[in-house]
């Protein structure tokens, strides 16, 4: 049976170009800075993302945690959007490992207003922990891959600099945002001191993320990466895939994923009882509200699965579909047709 996998963009497999490059890679011990491909990847990533230096880490979760540890001290508080991945979906690592408190501010644009952040910053008072970090998320996962307004992101950065508080961006899908806005990614990374970027999602690398920042930050981050077990020795095969992932033509493929998300949304929106907020369809996610249909979310998932279509539930009657390079236009048509028959 044909499988159309719309669950996640982490299921992408390395391209032939990645595999070819990987198997030709010369290997070395990356803990000693001797793996040539990791050295090259870290240099390339820093250049593209517009910061002084970068480190290759096994996962986005580790990249974010290393960033939190490098920016803060135990007992500090950080401010992020209420539904940020870093707060909800990273096993509480910042609290467990970093001794951090998370102050969440809900804002459906994906990022809080400066005024809300300002009032959440702790006064210098014996009762309060110091606020030592602000985190943003581009694109915002829980709100369906939306791009928070850049004016707000810029305003937060200006404000944070005035307050002397660093900004970390969870940019797992920041390349999706750059491609969707038709901007250089460095225009988006400009508004934070550090950024984590996933290579293993829409960009197709098998493993790994990048953490970028200025030299002194990255020197600190290297120690925390080692402490958390991210010193990976002969990383050349993975790093070589990462280098291919960061090539312009590979990044540009995300545009197709976004087009497919729009096609999918347009096809499904015409069907009876379903609702799609097109303001949310900005990158490679769509959220389909089936509350007004007679089908439960669970049954919807099961019925689609019988036809080889895999999706996830964001809420009991809200379906999340994620496009990536494993699905093409025909798969989208098949999905729309199948849902049409189901409804
Ligand atoms: C996937 C993701 C992460 C974590 O990356 P992993 O490689 O899965 O650990 C962090 N933030 C966001 C927004 C993500 O979508």
PDB file of C-alpha atoms and ligand atoms in Angstrom, residues 9-10 58-64 84-86 89-90 137-142 170-173 196 198 200-201 208-209 285, ligand 1:
ATOM      1  CA  UNK A   9       9.203  16.402   8.825  1.00  0.00           C
ATOM      2  CA  UNK A  10      11.750  14.467  10.908  1.00  0.00           C
ATOM      3  CA  UNK A  58      23.247  15.470  18.042  1.00  0.00           C
ATOM      4  CA  UNK A  59      19.754  16.959  18.439  1.00  0.00           C
ATOM      5  CA  UNK A  60      17.767  20.148  18.681  1.00  0.00           C
ATOM      6  CA  UNK A  61      16.898  19.361  22.263  1.00  0.00           C
ATOM      7  CA  UNK A  62      20.583  19.194  23.162  1.00  0.00           C
ATOM      8  CA  UNK A  63      21.284  22.379  21.196  1.00  0.00           C
ATOM      9  CA  UNK A  64      18.607  24.281  23.101  1.00  0.00           C
ATOM     10  CA  UNK A  84       7.182  27.071  23.295  1.00  0.00           C
ATOM     11  CA  UNK A  85       8.770  23.726  22.422  1.00  0.00           C
ATOM     12  CA  UNK A  86      11.572  24.488  24.860  1.00  0.00           C
ATOM     13  CA  UNK A  89       8.470  19.329  24.757  1.00  0.00           C
ATOM     14  CA  UNK A  90      12.051  19.063  25.945  1.00  0.00           C
ATOM     15  CA  UNK A 137      10.748  30.170  18.480  1.00  0.00           C
ATOM     16  CA  UNK A 138      10.819  30.429  14.673  1.00  0.00           C
ATOM     17  CA  UNK A 139       8.723  28.828  13.266  1.00  0.00           C
ATOM     18  CA  UNK A 140       6.367  28.216  16.176  1.00  0.00           C
ATOM     19  CA  UNK A 141       5.626  24.492  16.370  1.00  0.00           C
ATOM     20  CA  UNK A 142       2.462  24.371  18.521  1.00  0.00           C
ATOM     21  CA  UNK A 170      14.772  27.983  18.974  1.00  0.00           C
ATOM     22  CA  UNK A 171      15.107  28.076  15.205  1.00  0.00           C
ATOM     23  CA  UNK A 172      14.499  24.374  14.577  1.00  0.00           C
ATOM     24  CA  UNK A 173      12.664  25.428  11.358  1.00  0.00           C
ATOM     25  CA  UNK A 196      19.531  26.459  17.306  1.00  0.00           C
ATOM     26  CA  UNK A 198      17.690  21.525  12.978  1.00  0.00           C
ATOM     27  CA  UNK A 200      17.388  16.655  10.459  1.00  0.00           C
ATOM     28  CA  UNK A 201      13.890  17.977   9.792  1.00  0.00           C
ATOM     29  CA  UNK A 208      22.020  16.694  14.015  1.00  0.00           C
ATOM     30  CA  UNK A 209      21.444  20.340  14.772  1.00  0.00           C
ATOM     31  CA  UNK A 285       2.212  22.662   8.591  1.00  0.00           C
TER      32      UNK A 285
HETATM   33  C1  LIG B   1      12.095  19.309  16.777  1.00  0.00           C
HETATM   34  C2  LIG B   1      12.153  20.545  17.575  1.00  0.00           C
HETATM   35  C3  LIG B   1      13.125  20.716  18.560  1.00  0.00           C
HETATM   36  C4  LIG B   1      14.027  19.603  19.045  1.00  0.00           C
HETATM   37  O1  LIG B   1      14.769  18.972  18.080  1.00  0.00           O
HETATM   38  P1  LIG B   1      15.161  17.407  18.249  1.00  0.00           P
HETATM   39  O2  LIG B   1      16.222  17.223  17.228  1.00  0.00           O
HETATM   40  O3  LIG B   1      13.912  16.642  17.949  1.00  0.00           O
HETATM   41  O4  LIG B   1      15.641  17.192  19.630  1.00  0.00           O
HETATM   42  C5  LIG B   1      13.197  21.939  19.185  1.00  0.00           C
HETATM   43  N1  LIG B   1      12.352  22.933  18.865  1.00  0.00           N
HETATM   44  C6  LIG B   1      11.387  22.802  17.941  1.00  0.00           C
HETATM   45  C7  LIG B   1      10.499  23.955  17.626  1.00  0.00           C
HETATM   46  C8  LIG B   1      11.251  21.591  17.266  1.00  0.00           C
HETATM   47  O5  LIG B   1      10.284  21.442  16.365  1.00  0.00           O
END
